[in-house]
Short mmCIF file of C-alpha atoms in Angstrom, two decimals:
data_model
loop_
_atom_site.label_atom_id
_atom_site.label_comp_id
_atom_site.label_asym_id
_atom_site.label_seq_id
_atom_site.Cartn_x
_atom_site.Cartn_y
_atom_site.Cartn_z
CA UNK A 27 15.09 -29.61 -13.56
CA UNK A 28 17.86 -27.40 -14.84
CA UNK A 29 21.15 -27.32 -13.02
CA UNK A 30 22.89 -24.51 -14.84
CA UNK A 31 25.17 -22.00 -13.22
CA UNK A 32 22.52 -19.37 -13.24
CA UNK A 33 19.72 -21.73 -12.44
CA UNK A 34 19.70 -21.09 -8.73
CA UNK A 35 18.44 -17.86 -7.26
CA UNK A 36 21.47 -15.88 -6.30
CA UNK A 37 22.72 -16.03 -2.74
CA UNK A 38 23.61 -12.39 -2.71
CA UNK A 39 23.91 -9.50 -5.12
CA UNK A 40 27.33 -7.82 -5.17
CA UNK A 41 27.53 -4.37 -3.60
CA UNK A 42 28.22 -2.69 -6.92
CA UNK A 43 25.16 -4.52 -8.13
CA UNK A 44 24.99 -2.54 -11.29
CA UNK A 45 28.08 -3.82 -13.09
CA UNK A 46 27.65 -4.72 -16.76
CA UNK A 47 25.71 -7.85 -17.41
CA UNK A 48 27.58 -9.31 -20.33
CA UNK A 49 30.30 -11.87 -20.62
CA UNK A 50 33.84 -10.94 -19.47
CA UNK A 51 32.39 -8.00 -17.53
CA UNK A 52 31.75 -5.90 -20.63
CA UNK A 53 28.35 -4.41 -21.43
CA UNK A 54 26.54 -6.54 -23.96
CA UNK A 55 25.41 -3.70 -26.25
CA UNK A 56 23.39 -5.89 -28.53
CA UNK A 57 21.14 -7.22 -25.81
CA UNK A 58 21.06 -4.58 -23.09
CA UNK A 59 21.69 -1.36 -24.95
CA UNK A 60 24.35 1.25 -24.32
CA UNK A 61 25.65 1.98 -20.86
CA UNK A 62 26.86 5.10 -19.11
CA UNK A 63 29.35 5.45 -16.28
CA UNK A 64 26.76 7.16 -14.12
CA UNK A 65 24.31 4.28 -14.49
CA UNK A 66 26.93 1.79 -13.45
CA UNK A 67 28.21 3.62 -10.40
CA UNK A 68 25.10 4.98 -8.76
CA UNK A 69 21.70 3.39 -8.32
CA UNK A 70 18.95 5.48 -9.84
CA UNK A 71 16.70 5.15 -6.81
CA UNK A 72 17.72 5.15 -3.14
CA UNK A 73 15.78 1.96 -2.52
CA UNK A 74 16.98 0.00 -5.54
CA UNK A 75 20.00 -1.67 -3.96
CA UNK A 76 18.45 -2.15 -0.56
CA UNK A 77 15.40 -3.83 -2.08
CA UNK A 78 17.49 -6.12 -4.28
CA UNK A 79 19.50 -7.24 -1.28
CA UNK A 80 16.71 -7.28 1.26
CA UNK A 81 15.81 -10.96 1.16
CA UNK A 82 19.41 -12.25 1.05
CA UNK A 83 20.42 -9.92 3.90
CA UNK A 84 17.48 -10.96 6.01
CA UNK A 85 18.29 -14.62 5.44
CA UNK A 86 21.94 -14.06 6.33
CA UNK A 87 21.01 -12.29 9.54
CA UNK A 88 18.52 -14.96 10.56
CA UNK A 89 20.91 -17.82 9.82
CA UNK A 90 23.72 -16.20 11.69
CA UNK A 91 21.52 -15.60 14.74
CA UNK A 92 20.31 -19.18 14.54
CA UNK A 93 23.89 -20.42 14.35
CA UNK A 94 24.82 -18.43 17.43
CA UNK A 95 21.89 -19.70 19.41
CA UNK A 96 21.53 -23.32 18.35
CA UNK A 97 24.82 -24.26 16.74
CA UNK A 98 25.89 -24.90 13.18
CA UNK A 99 23.52 -27.75 12.48
CA UNK A 100 20.40 -25.56 12.58
CA UNK A 101 21.20 -23.22 9.67
CA UNK A 102 22.79 -26.11 7.75
CA UNK A 103 19.61 -28.15 7.87
CA UNK A 104 17.46 -25.17 6.97
CA UNK A 105 19.68 -24.19 4.07
CA UNK A 106 19.57 -27.72 2.77
CA UNK A 107 15.80 -27.50 2.74
CA UNK A 108 15.92 -24.14 0.99
CA UNK A 109 18.22 -25.48 -1.72
CA UNK A 110 15.95 -28.44 -2.26
CA UNK A 111 12.89 -26.21 -2.51
CA UNK A 112 14.61 -23.83 -4.91
CA UNK A 113 15.11 -26.63 -7.39
CA UNK A 114 11.39 -27.16 -7.82
CA UNK A 115 10.95 -24.72 -10.65
CA UNK A 116 9.39 -24.77 -14.07
CA UNK A 117 11.39 -23.98 -17.19
CA UNK A 118 12.93 -20.49 -17.02
CA UNK A 119 10.44 -18.74 -19.28
CA UNK A 120 7.39 -20.05 -17.44
CA UNK A 121 6.22 -18.57 -14.11
CA UNK A 122 6.86 -20.86 -11.13
CA UNK A 123 4.63 -20.79 -8.10
CA UNK A 124 7.55 -21.27 -5.67
CA UNK A 125 5.07 -22.84 -3.26
CA UNK A 126 7.60 -24.87 -1.29
CA UNK A 127 9.99 -21.95 -1.00
CA UNK A 128 7.22 -19.63 0.14
CA UNK A 129 6.07 -22.08 2.77
CA UNK A 130 9.59 -22.48 4.14
CA UNK A 131 10.09 -18.73 4.29
CA UNK A 132 6.69 -18.09 5.84
CA UNK A 133 5.56 -15.95 2.91
CA UNK A 134 2.42 -18.04 2.47
CA UNK A 135 0.94 -16.41 5.57
CA UNK A 136 1.66 -12.80 4.78
CA UNK A 137 0.92 -10.31 2.04
CA UNK A 138 3.51 -7.77 0.97
CA UNK A 139 4.16 -5.52 -1.99
CA UNK A 140 5.76 -8.39 -3.88
CA UNK A 141 2.37 -10.12 -4.01
CA UNK A 142 0.51 -7.11 -5.32
CA UNK A 143 2.90 -5.23 -7.60
CA UNK A 144 4.52 -6.70 -10.73
CA UNK A 145 3.11 -10.17 -10.28
CA UNK A 146 5.30 -12.35 -12.55
CA UNK A 147 2.31 -14.52 -13.38
CA UNK A 148 0.63 -11.49 -14.97
CA UNK A 149 3.66 -10.09 -16.73
CA UNK A 150 2.94 -8.79 -20.22
CA UNK A 151 6.46 -9.45 -21.43
CA UNK A 152 7.79 -12.83 -22.24
CA UNK A 153 11.35 -13.79 -22.84
CA UNK A 154 12.42 -15.80 -25.84
CA UNK A 155 12.29 -19.39 -24.57
CA UNK A 156 15.48 -20.61 -26.26
CA UNK A 157 17.54 -17.63 -25.10
CA UNK A 158 16.25 -17.90 -21.54
CA UNK A 159 17.02 -21.59 -21.29
CA UNK A 160 20.49 -21.03 -22.72
CA UNK A 161 21.14 -18.19 -20.27
CA UNK A 162 19.97 -20.40 -17.43
CA UNK A 163 22.29 -23.21 -18.43
CA UNK A 164 25.19 -20.80 -18.78
CA UNK A 165 25.60 -21.49 -22.49
CA UNK A 166 24.84 -17.96 -23.59
CA UNK B 23 5.35 -11.01 -27.40
CA UNK B 24 8.71 -12.63 -26.86
CA UNK B 25 11.51 -10.16 -26.24
CA UNK B 26 15.06 -11.22 -26.90
CA UNK B 27 16.61 -8.97 -24.28
CA UNK B 28 14.73 -10.47 -21.33
CA UNK B 29 16.98 -13.15 -19.87
CA UNK B 30 15.24 -13.82 -16.57
CA UNK B 31 11.80 -13.21 -15.21
CA UNK B 32 11.23 -9.74 -13.72
CA UNK B 33 11.26 -9.67 -9.94
CA UNK B 34 7.98 -9.11 -8.15
CA UNK B 35 7.44 -6.03 -6.01
CA UNK B 36 8.64 -2.51 -6.70
CA UNK B 37 10.15 -1.94 -10.12
CA UNK B 38 12.83 0.75 -10.37
CA UNK B 39 13.41 0.56 -14.12
CA UNK B 40 12.09 4.02 -14.85
CA UNK B 41 13.63 5.78 -11.86
CA UNK B 42 16.56 7.15 -13.87
CA UNK B 43 14.29 8.36 -16.66
CA UNK B 44 11.93 10.02 -14.19
CA UNK B 45 14.82 11.78 -12.49
CA UNK B 46 15.88 13.18 -15.86
CA UNK B 47 12.35 14.32 -16.68
CA UNK B 48 11.83 16.03 -13.35
CA UNK B 49 13.18 19.39 -14.40
CA UNK B 50 11.35 19.47 -17.71
CA UNK B 51 7.65 19.23 -16.90
CA UNK B 52 7.49 21.16 -13.66
CA UNK B 53 4.04 22.65 -14.03
CA UNK B 54 2.29 19.62 -15.47
CA UNK B 55 3.42 16.90 -13.07
CA UNK B 56 0.37 15.73 -11.09
CA UNK B 57 0.96 16.30 -7.38
CA UNK B 58 0.15 13.39 -5.08
CA UNK B 59 -2.91 13.80 -2.93
CA UNK B 60 -1.81 14.40 0.66
CA UNK B 61 -4.13 14.20 3.56
CA UNK B 62 -2.50 17.32 5.17
CA UNK B 63 -4.32 16.50 8.28
CA UNK B 64 -5.09 16.73 11.90
CA UNK B 65 -5.46 13.36 13.54
CA UNK B 66 -5.56 12.71 17.28
CA UNK B 67 -6.18 9.91 19.75
CA UNK B 68 -6.86 9.70 23.46
CA UNK B 69 -6.93 6.72 25.81
CA UNK B 70 -9.83 6.92 28.26
CA UNK B 71 -11.18 4.73 31.02
CA UNK B 72 -12.92 2.11 28.90
CA UNK B 73 -11.00 2.30 25.64
CA UNK B 74 -9.61 4.61 22.98
CA UNK B 75 -11.10 7.55 21.08
CA UNK B 76 -9.62 8.42 17.66
CA UNK B 77 -10.45 11.58 15.75
CA UNK B 78 -9.62 13.00 12.32
CA UNK B 79 -10.64 15.79 9.98
CA UNK B 80 -11.85 14.98 6.45
CA UNK B 81 -9.93 17.18 4.05
CA UNK B 82 -7.53 15.81 1.42
CA UNK B 83 -5.40 18.35 -0.45
CA UNK B 84 -3.39 18.25 -3.66
CA UNK B 85 -0.93 21.12 -3.15
CA UNK B 86 -3.30 24.09 -2.78
CA UNK B 87 -6.53 22.50 -4.00
CA UNK B 88 -8.94 20.58 -1.79
CA UNK B 89 -9.07 17.21 -3.51
CA UNK B 90 -11.63 15.55 -1.27
CA UNK B 91 -13.94 17.19 1.26
CA UNK B 92 -15.23 13.99 2.79
CA UNK B 93 -12.30 11.64 2.78
CA UNK B 94 -12.19 8.96 5.42
CA UNK B 95 -8.97 9.00 7.40
CA UNK B 96 -9.91 6.49 10.07
CA UNK B 97 -9.16 3.10 8.55
CA UNK B 98 -10.28 -0.32 9.70
CA UNK B 99 -7.47 -2.66 10.65
CA UNK B 100 -9.15 -5.34 12.76
CA UNK B 101 -12.45 -5.54 14.66
CA UNK B 102 -10.65 -4.16 17.69
CA UNK B 103 -8.04 -1.93 16.03
CA UNK B 104 -8.51 1.23 13.97
CA UNK B 105 -5.90 3.51 12.47
CA UNK B 106 -5.84 7.21 11.55
CA UNK B 107 -3.56 8.08 8.66
CA UNK B 108 -1.75 11.29 7.74
CA UNK B 109 0.67 11.90 4.88
CA UNK B 110 0.31 10.79 1.27
CA UNK B 111 -3.28 9.55 0.91
CA UNK B 112 -2.46 6.54 -1.29
CA UNK B 113 0.35 5.44 1.01
CA UNK B 114 -1.77 5.51 4.14
CA UNK B 115 -4.61 3.73 2.35
CA UNK B 116 -2.51 0.90 0.93
CA UNK B 117 -0.35 0.46 4.02
CA UNK B 118 -3.38 0.11 6.27
CA UNK B 119 -5.01 -2.27 3.82
CA UNK B 120 -1.91 -4.45 3.72
CA UNK B 121 -1.73 -4.40 7.50
CA UNK B 122 -5.40 -5.32 7.76
CA UNK B 123 -4.96 -8.22 5.33
CA UNK B 124 -1.97 -9.56 7.23
CA UNK B 125 -3.79 -9.38 10.55
CA UNK B 126 -6.84 -11.11 9.06
CA UNK B 127 -4.66 -13.98 7.86
CA UNK B 128 -3.15 -14.19 11.31
CA UNK B 129 -6.59 -14.23 12.97
CA UNK B 130 -7.79 -16.97 10.65
CA UNK B 131 -4.69 -19.04 11.30
CA UNK B 132 -4.60 -18.67 15.06
CA UNK B 133 -8.24 -18.06 15.91
CA UNK B 134 -7.39 -15.03 18.05
CA UNK B 135 -8.04 -11.33 17.78
CA UNK B 136 -4.80 -9.57 16.89
CA UNK B 137 -3.05 -7.43 19.48
CA UNK B 138 -2.22 -3.80 18.87
CA UNK B 139 1.52 -4.40 19.41
CA UNK B 140 1.48 -6.89 16.54
CA UNK B 141 -0.02 -4.30 14.21
CA UNK B 142 2.54 -1.76 15.36
CA UNK B 143 5.44 -4.14 14.79
CA UNK B 144 4.32 -5.10 11.30
CA UNK B 145 3.91 -1.44 10.38
CA UNK B 146 7.24 -0.46 11.84
CA UNK B 147 9.11 -3.18 9.94
CA UNK B 148 7.40 -2.28 6.68
CA UNK B 149 7.97 1.46 6.97
CA UNK B 150 11.58 1.09 8.11
CA UNK B 151 12.30 -1.22 5.21
CA UNK B 152 11.33 1.51 2.75
CA UNK B 153 13.30 4.25 4.53
CA UNK B 154 10.57 6.86 4.55
CA UNK B 155 9.73 6.60 0.83
CA UNK B 156 6.26 5.51 1.93
CA UNK B 157 4.91 8.74 3.38
CA UNK B 158 2.51 7.48 6.00
CA UNK B 159 2.24 8.79 9.57
CA UNK B 160 -0.26 6.67 11.44
CA UNK B 161 -1.96 6.69 14.80
CA UNK B 162 -3.07 3.21 15.81
CA UNK B 163 -5.56 2.69 18.57
CA UNK B 164 -7.12 -0.49 19.81
CA UNK B 165 -8.47 -2.53 22.67
CA UNK B 166 -7.22 -6.05 23.21
CA UNK B 167 -6.83 -8.55 26.01
CA UNK B 168 -3.91 -6.62 27.50
CA UNK B 169 -5.72 -3.30 27.71
CA UNK B 170 -6.26 -0.06 25.78
CA UNK B 171 -3.41 0.99 23.53
CA UNK B 172 -2.52 4.03 21.47
CA UNK B 173 0.61 4.10 19.28
CA UNK B 174 1.97 6.35 16.60
CA UNK B 175 4.21 5.15 13.75
CA UNK B 176 6.19 7.70 11.75
CA UNK B 177 7.07 7.41 8.05
CA UNK B 178 10.63 6.30 8.80
CA UNK B 179 9.48 3.62 11.20
CA UNK B 180 9.63 5.36 14.59
CA UNK B 181 7.12 4.23 17.20
CA UNK B 182 5.83 6.25 20.10
CA UNK B 183 3.22 5.45 22.72
CA UNK B 184 1.43 7.95 24.89
CA UNK B 185 -2.05 8.27 26.39
CA UNK B 186 -2.78 11.11 23.94
CA UNK B 187 -1.25 11.69 20.51
CA UNK B 188 -1.67 13.95 17.50
CA UNK B 189 -0.12 13.77 14.02
CA UNK B 190 -0.37 15.56 10.71
CA UNK B 191 0.14 19.16 9.71
CA UNK B 192 -2.25 20.38 12.40
CA UNK B 193 -0.68 18.32 15.17
CA UNK B 194 0.78 21.25 17.09
CA UNK B 195 -2.60 22.94 17.40
CA UNK B 196 -4.25 19.69 18.46
CA UNK B 197 -1.49 18.83 20.88
CA UNK B 198 -1.97 22.15 22.68
CA UNK B 199 -5.58 21.27 23.43
CA UNK B 200 -4.68 17.71 24.41
CA UNK B 201 -1.87 18.79 26.75
CA UNK B 202 -4.22 21.21 28.45
CA UNK B 203 -7.28 19.01 28.76
CA UNK B 204 -5.98 15.47 29.24
CA UNK B 205 -6.45 13.68 32.57
CA UNK B 206 -5.99 9.96 33.25
CA UNK B 207 -9.17 7.83 33.24
CA UNK B 208 -11.48 10.23 31.46
CA UNK B 209 -15.15 9.39 30.96
CA UNK B 210 -16.43 8.67 27.44
CA UNK B 211 -18.17 12.00 26.89
CA UNK B 212 -15.27 14.05 28.16
CA UNK B 213 -12.85 12.05 26.03
CA UNK B 214 -14.97 12.56 22.90
CA UNK B 215 -15.24 16.28 23.64
CA UNK B 216 -11.47 16.53 24.16
CA UNK B 217 -10.69 14.85 20.85
CA UNK B 218 -13.30 16.95 19.07
CA UNK B 219 -11.81 20.13 20.49
CA UNK B 220 -8.30 19.03 19.50
CA UNK B 221 -9.30 18.32 15.89
CA UNK B 222 -11.30 21.53 15.81
CA UNK B 223 -8.19 23.47 16.84
CA UNK B 224 -6.32 21.81 13.97
CA UNK B 225 -9.15 22.62 11.54
CA UNK B 226 -9.21 26.27 12.60
CA UNK B 227 -5.48 26.89 12.66
CA UNK B 228 -4.15 24.75 9.82
CA UNK B 229 -4.93 25.39 6.17
CA UNK B 230 -4.58 21.79 5.15
CA UNK B 231 -7.13 20.48 7.66
CA UNK B 232 -10.80 21.22 7.43
CA UNK B 233 -14.34 20.23 6.63
CA UNK B 234 -15.94 17.67 8.92
CA UNK B 235 -14.63 15.90 12.01
CA UNK B 236 -14.87 12.10 12.32
CA UNK B 237 -14.67 10.26 15.62
CA UNK B 238 -14.14 6.57 16.31
CA UNK B 239 -14.69 5.12 19.78
CA UNK B 240 -13.16 1.71 20.51
CA UNK B 241 -14.14 -0.22 23.63
CA UNK B 242 -14.24 -3.84 24.74
CA UNK B 243 -17.86 -4.02 23.64
CA UNK B 244 -17.28 -2.80 20.14
CA UNK B 245 -16.56 0.08 17.81
CA UNK B 246 -18.57 3.23 17.20
CA UNK B 247 -17.39 4.98 14.04
CA UNK B 248 -19.24 8.30 13.95
CA UNK B 249 -18.92 9.85 10.57
CA UNK B 250 -19.36 12.86 10.70
CA UNK B 251 -19.25 13.79 14.37
CA UNK B 252 -19.19 17.48 13.70
CA UNK B 253 -20.17 18.98 10.38
CA UNK B 254 -18.36 22.02 9.09
CA UNK B 255 -20.37 25.23 9.28
CA UNK B 256 -19.09 26.27 5.88
CA UNK B 257 -21.10 24.10 3.55
CA UNK B 258 -21.52 24.93 -0.11
CA UNK B 259 -24.90 24.51 -1.74
CA UNK B 260 -23.76 22.62 -4.80
CA UNK B 261 -26.21 20.07 -6.08
CA UNK B 262 -24.79 16.65 -6.79
CA UNK B 263 -27.50 15.84 -9.34
CA UNK B 264 -28.13 18.22 -12.16
CA UNK B 265 -31.49 16.84 -13.27
CA UNK B 266 -34.15 19.48 -13.84
CA UNK B 267 -37.80 18.75 -13.04
CA UNK B 268 -40.56 18.95 -15.63
CA UNK B 269 -41.72 22.51 -16.19
CA UNK B 270 -38.35 24.17 -15.47
CA UNK B 271 -38.14 25.47 -19.00
CA UNK B 272 -41.18 27.59 -20.04
CA UNK B 273 -42.95 26.67 -23.32
CA UNK B 274 -43.27 29.75 -25.52
CA UNK B 275 -45.09 28.47 -28.65
CA UNK B 276 -46.53 25.17 -29.79
CA UNK B 277 -47.15 24.03 -33.36
CA UNK B 278 -48.66 20.61 -34.20
CA UNK B 279 -48.27 19.25 -37.77
CA UNK B 280 -50.06 15.92 -38.39
CA UNK B 281 -48.09 13.50 -40.58
CA UNK B 282 -50.19 12.15 -43.46
CA UNK B 283 -49.76 8.43 -44.02
CA UNK B 284 -50.89 6.57 -47.17
CA UNK B 285 -51.74 2.86 -47.10
CA UNK B 286 -49.54 1.30 -49.82
CA UNK B 287 -50.02 -2.46 -49.34
CA UNK B 288 -52.09 -4.67 -47.06
CA UNK B 289 -51.45 -8.38 -46.45
CA UNK B 290 -53.29 -10.70 -44.06
CA UNK B 291 -51.56 -13.76 -42.65
CA UNK B 292 -53.67 -16.28 -40.76
CA UNK B 293 -52.21 -17.62 -37.53
CA UNK B 294 -52.63 -21.34 -36.95
CA UNK B 295 -54.33 -21.52 -33.55
CA UNK B 296 -55.44 -25.16 -33.67
#
């Protein structure tokens, strides 16, 4: 179980979700290639940002509604369960089934595009294990 | 192959990595970009006394070429719910398949037949989420425990319900016939004739609709998917098999040359049959 800074799935993606990925906010040319101002300011596809933020936004909306209806304890308990489930992952370079997380979210009873397209279990690319673990632990 | 620039696993679902590159390439290969197959359609539905009648034409176009003369636009969603699809052919196909899968899972979990409103809600959420990028205009019709229902869902997620509906490029022509001929509580034959006439108007007056007319009748007792209900009078006589029978080609001359064989060596091997 890895507890690095980047080990958890992010709670939300910043609005300018395309800022450079490297350390100190500068584009890491060696690893991610050159950047252009246009690429950083505008998303290349109208759906790109909304799809990245869809799950976090949906969760936020649901938790806030739940808090208004049932009080603070309800989203707190649920979020505790989510955090616990998110920790059940394999090493970063191996595909995790996320079974507990899916069950909590209700994704085990529905099929969407994320089950059909770009299935991570069938990805043809693999990351370098050492680099991925270091990135996960925040050492990179 | 381990890549050193991949630092976390790629997210599942739609991948927008090449969107910028495709936008740049758009101006360059104008003529050679394959156009998506649209159903450019007339679809219509009518609620009658005992259920719902859905109708559709069968032409799929790819800009100005007819891509499919016998495409099936009435899709199965659940035993009691069927859906006609207009718009981009692949989008309508996949969206209805996803919807059907989700409703099947629900039926298996709960042991009930799904209701039409549930199908409509799932569709609406999915299409609104993608802000019209999924080009599917659908007419859903079904019979469930609460009655006979007919809904239409637009590509941006708008939902409309009426006793008679038409969508697609030939919808105005079809709607004219429906507005004129619709009465509440029609009988089955009159309802089928009304839908047929509406689709026929679309076929006659819209370039992108044509060929045969399919009808699907949904009632409490079951589903009757009539494919084709009306065949187009303009059929071409192309053969699908190009196999010619014996004797098609005439024999002009015949010459037989016997091949002379010489016995070079002869060996006998006894088989042990004891």
